[in-house]
PDB file of C-alpha atoms in Angstrom:
ATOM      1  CA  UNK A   1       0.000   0.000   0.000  1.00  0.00           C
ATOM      2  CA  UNK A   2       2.803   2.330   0.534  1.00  0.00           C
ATOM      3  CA  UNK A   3       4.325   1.884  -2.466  1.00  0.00           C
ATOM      4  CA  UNK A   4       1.122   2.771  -3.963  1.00  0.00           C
ATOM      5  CA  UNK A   5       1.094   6.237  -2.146  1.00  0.00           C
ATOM      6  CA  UNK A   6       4.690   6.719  -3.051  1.00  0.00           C
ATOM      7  CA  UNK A   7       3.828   6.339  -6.910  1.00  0.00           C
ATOM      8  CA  UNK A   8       1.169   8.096  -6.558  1.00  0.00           C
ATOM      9  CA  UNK A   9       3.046  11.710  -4.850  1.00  0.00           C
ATOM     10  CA  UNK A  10       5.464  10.915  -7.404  1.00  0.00           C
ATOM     11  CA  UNK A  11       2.793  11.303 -10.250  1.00  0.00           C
ATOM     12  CA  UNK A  12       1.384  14.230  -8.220  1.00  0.00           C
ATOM     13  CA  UNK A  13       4.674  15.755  -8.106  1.00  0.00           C
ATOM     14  CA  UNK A  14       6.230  15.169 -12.035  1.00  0.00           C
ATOM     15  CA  UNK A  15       2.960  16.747 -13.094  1.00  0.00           C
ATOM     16  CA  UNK A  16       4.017  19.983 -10.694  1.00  0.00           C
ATOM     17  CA  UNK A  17       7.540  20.009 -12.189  1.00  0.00           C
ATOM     18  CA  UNK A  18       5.927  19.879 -15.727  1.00  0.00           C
ATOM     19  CA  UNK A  19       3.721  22.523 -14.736  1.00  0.00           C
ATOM     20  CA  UNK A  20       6.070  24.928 -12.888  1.00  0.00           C
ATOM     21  CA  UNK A  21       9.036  24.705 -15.547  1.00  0.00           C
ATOM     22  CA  UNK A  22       6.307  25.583 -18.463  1.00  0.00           C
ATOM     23  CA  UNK A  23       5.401  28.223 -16.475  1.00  0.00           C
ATOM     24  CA  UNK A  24       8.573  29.476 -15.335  1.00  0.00           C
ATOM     25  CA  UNK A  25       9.630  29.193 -19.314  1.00  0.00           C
ATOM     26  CA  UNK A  26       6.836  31.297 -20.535  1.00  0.00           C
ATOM     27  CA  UNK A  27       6.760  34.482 -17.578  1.00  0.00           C
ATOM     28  CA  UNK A  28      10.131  34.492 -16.569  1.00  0.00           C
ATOM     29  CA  UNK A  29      11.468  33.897 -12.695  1.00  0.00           C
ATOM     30  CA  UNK A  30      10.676  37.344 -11.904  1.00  0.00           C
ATOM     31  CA  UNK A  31       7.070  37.213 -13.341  1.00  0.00           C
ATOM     32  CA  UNK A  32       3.800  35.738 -11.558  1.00  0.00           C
ATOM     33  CA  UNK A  33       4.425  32.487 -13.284  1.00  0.00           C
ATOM     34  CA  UNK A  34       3.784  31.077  -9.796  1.00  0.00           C
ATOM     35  CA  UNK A  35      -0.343  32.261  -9.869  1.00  0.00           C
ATOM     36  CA  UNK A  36      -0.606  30.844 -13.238  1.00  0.00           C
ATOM     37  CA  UNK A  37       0.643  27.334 -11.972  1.00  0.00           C
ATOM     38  CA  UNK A  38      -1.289  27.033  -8.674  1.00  0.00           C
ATOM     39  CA  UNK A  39      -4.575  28.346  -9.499  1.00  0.00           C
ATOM     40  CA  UNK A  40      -5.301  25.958 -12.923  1.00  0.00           C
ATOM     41  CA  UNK A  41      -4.064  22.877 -11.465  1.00  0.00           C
ATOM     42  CA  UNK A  42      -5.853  23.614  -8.361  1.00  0.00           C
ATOM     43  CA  UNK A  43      -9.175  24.076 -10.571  1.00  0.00           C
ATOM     44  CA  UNK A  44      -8.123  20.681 -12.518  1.00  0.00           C
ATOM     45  CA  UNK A  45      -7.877  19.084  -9.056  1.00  0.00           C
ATOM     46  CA  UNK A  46     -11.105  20.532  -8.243  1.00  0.00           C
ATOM     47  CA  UNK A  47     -12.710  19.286 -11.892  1.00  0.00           C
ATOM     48  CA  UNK A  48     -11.707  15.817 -10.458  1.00  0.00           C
ATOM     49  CA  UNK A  49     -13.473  15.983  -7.136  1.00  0.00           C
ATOM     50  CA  UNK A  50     -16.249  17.163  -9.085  1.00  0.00           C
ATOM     51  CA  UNK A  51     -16.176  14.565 -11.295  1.00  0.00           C
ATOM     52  CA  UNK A  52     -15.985  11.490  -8.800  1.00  0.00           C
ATOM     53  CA  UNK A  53     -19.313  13.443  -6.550  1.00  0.00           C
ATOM     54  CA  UNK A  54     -21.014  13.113 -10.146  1.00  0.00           C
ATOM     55  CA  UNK A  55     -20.218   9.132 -10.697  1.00  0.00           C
ATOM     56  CA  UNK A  56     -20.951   8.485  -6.984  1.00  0.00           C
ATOM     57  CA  UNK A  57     -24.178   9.988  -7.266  1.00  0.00           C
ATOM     58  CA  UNK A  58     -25.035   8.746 -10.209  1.00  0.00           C
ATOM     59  CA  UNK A  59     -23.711   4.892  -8.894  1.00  0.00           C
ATOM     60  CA  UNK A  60     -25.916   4.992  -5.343  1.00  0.00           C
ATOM     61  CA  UNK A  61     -28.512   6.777  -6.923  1.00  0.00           C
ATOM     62  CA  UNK A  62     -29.153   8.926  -4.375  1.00  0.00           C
ATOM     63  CA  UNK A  63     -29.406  12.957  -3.797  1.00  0.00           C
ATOM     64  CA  UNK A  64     -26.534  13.561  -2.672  1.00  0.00           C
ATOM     65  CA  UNK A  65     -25.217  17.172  -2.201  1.00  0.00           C
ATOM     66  CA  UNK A  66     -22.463  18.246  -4.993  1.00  0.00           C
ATOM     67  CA  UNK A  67     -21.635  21.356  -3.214  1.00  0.00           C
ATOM     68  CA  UNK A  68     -21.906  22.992   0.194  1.00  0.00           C
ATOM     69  CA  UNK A  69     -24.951  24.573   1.524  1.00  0.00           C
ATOM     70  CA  UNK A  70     -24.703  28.033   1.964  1.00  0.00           C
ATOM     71  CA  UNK A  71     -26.980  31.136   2.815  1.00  0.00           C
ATOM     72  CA  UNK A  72     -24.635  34.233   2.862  1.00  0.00           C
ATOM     73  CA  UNK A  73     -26.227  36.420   0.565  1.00  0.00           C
ATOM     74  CA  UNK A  74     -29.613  36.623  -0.798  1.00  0.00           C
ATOM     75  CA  UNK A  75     -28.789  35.471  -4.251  1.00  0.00           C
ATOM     76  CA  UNK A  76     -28.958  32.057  -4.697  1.00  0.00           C
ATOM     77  CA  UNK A  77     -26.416  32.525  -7.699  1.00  0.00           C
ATOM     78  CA  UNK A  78     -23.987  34.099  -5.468  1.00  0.00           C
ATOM     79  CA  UNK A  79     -24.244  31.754  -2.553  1.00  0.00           C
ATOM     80  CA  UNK A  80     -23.836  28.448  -5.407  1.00  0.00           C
ATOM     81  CA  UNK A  81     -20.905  30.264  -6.837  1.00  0.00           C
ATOM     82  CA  UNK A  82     -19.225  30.860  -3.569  1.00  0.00           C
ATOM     83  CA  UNK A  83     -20.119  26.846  -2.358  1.00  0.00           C
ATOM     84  CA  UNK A  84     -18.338  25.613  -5.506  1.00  0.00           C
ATOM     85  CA  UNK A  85     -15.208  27.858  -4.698  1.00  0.00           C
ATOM     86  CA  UNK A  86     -15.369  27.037  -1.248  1.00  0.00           C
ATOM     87  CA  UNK A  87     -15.623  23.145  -1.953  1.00  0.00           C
ATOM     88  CA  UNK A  88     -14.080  22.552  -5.618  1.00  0.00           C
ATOM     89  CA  UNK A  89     -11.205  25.463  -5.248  1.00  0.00           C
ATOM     90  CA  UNK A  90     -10.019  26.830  -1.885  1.00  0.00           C
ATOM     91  CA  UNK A  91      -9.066  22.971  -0.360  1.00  0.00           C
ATOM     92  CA  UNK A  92      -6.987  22.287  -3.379  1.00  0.00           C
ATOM     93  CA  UNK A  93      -5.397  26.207  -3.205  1.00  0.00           C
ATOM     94  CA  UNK A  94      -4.687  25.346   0.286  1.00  0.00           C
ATOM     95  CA  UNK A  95      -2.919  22.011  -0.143  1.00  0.00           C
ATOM     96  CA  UNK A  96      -0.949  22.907  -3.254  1.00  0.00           C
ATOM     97  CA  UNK A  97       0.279  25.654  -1.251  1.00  0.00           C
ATOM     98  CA  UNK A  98       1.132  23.644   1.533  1.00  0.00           C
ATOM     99  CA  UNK A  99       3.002  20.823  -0.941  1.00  0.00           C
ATOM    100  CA  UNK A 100       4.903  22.374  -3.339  1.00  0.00           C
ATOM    101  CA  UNK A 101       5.136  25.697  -2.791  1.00  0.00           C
ATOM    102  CA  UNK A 102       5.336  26.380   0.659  1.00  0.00           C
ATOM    103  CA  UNK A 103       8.889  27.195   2.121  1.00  0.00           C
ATOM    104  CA  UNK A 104      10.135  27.311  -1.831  1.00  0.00           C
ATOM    105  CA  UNK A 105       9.591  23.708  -2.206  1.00  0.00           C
ATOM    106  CA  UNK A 106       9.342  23.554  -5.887  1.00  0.00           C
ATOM    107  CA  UNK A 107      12.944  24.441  -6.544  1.00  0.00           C
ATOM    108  CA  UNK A 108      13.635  21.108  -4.663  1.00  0.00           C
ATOM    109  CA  UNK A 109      10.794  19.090  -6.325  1.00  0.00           C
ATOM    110  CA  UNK A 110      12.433  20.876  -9.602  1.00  0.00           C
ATOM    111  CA  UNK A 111      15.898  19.064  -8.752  1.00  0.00           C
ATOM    112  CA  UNK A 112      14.182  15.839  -7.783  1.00  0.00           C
ATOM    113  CA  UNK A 113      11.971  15.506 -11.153  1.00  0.00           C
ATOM    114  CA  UNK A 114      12.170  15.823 -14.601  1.00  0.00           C
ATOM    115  CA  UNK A 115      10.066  17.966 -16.396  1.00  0.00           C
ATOM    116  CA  UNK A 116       8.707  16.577 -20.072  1.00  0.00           C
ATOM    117  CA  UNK A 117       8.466  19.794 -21.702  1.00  0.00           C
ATOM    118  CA  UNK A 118       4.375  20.512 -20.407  1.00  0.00           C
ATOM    119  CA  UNK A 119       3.648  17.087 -22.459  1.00  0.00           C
ATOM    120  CA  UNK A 120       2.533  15.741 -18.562  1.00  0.00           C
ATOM    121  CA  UNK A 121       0.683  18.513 -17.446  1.00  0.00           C
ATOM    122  CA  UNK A 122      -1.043  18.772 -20.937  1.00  0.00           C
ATOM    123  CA  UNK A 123      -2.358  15.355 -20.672  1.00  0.00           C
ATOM    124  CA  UNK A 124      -3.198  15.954 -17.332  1.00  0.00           C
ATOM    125  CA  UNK A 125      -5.469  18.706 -18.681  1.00  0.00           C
ATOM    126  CA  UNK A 126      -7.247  16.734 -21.124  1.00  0.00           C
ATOM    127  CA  UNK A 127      -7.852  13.657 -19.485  1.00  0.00           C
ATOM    128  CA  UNK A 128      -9.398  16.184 -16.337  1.00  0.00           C
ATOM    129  CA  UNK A 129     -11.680  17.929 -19.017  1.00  0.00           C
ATOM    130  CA  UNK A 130     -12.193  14.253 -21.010  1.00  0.00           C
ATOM    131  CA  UNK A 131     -13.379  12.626 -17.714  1.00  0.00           C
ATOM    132  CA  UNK A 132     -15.899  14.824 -16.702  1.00  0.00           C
ATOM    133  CA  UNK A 133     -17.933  14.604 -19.883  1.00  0.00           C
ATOM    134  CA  UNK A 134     -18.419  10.543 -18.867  1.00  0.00           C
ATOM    135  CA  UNK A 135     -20.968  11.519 -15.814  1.00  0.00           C
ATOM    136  CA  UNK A 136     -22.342  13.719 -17.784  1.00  0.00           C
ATOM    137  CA  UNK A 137     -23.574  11.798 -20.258  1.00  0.00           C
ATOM    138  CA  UNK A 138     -24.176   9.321 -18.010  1.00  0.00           C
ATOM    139  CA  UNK A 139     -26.408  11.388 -16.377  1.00  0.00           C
ATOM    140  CA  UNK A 140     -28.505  12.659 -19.700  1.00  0.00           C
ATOM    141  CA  UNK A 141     -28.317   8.797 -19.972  1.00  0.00           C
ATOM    142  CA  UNK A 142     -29.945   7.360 -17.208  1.00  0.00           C
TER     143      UNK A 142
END
């Protein structure tokens, strides 16, 4: 079982690497390249999470909530849109922060792994995007 956690930070981290050095390659080390690394994969992550709420609903059949429940503002627009940040974006911000960022810790990871010139975090990208069309047409579907 370890070995499969191991593998599976090691994934987690080559697609960072292949992230942050595209990144870093397009803005520069002094530019914000650092926002535009966090905040997409951190909405991919969140895409995921998404995705799996949407197949277990769909599997047990039942009602379950997708996103938080919350009654800040009078707009129910307002008050989805801030659940799905809350629940899809902000845990994911938070971690990513805490992983590879925090205390420079890319510029170790960056050392550690090879990058594979964004072909990694590309496919990353589509196979997010790609997976969550499956519950939804599941879902028209059934």
């Amino acid at each position: 079982m370890i070995k499969k956690e191991q593998a599976m930070l090691s994934t987690y981290y080559k697609i960072w690497v292949d992230a942050i050095v595209q990144e870093r390659a397009k803005k520069g080390d002094q530019g914000n390249w650092k926002a535009f690394t966090i905040i997409p994969m951190s909405l991919l992550q969140g895409i995921n999470l998404l995705t799996l709420l949407f197949v277990v609903r769909i599997i047990t059949h039942r009602g379950i909530p997708i996103v938080l429940s919350l009654n800040i503002f009078r707009e129910r627009a307002l008050n989805t849109f801030f659940a799905g940040i809350f629940t899809f974006f902000i845990p994911f911000l938070i971690l990513n922060y805490l992983l590879v960022f925090y205390n420079e810790r890319y510029q170790q990871l960056t050392k550690t792994y090879a990058a594979s010139n964004g072909k990694l975090y590309r496919k990353y990208f589509f196979i997010t995007v790609g997976v969550i069309v499956i519950p939804l047409a599941l879902k028209l579907i059934f």
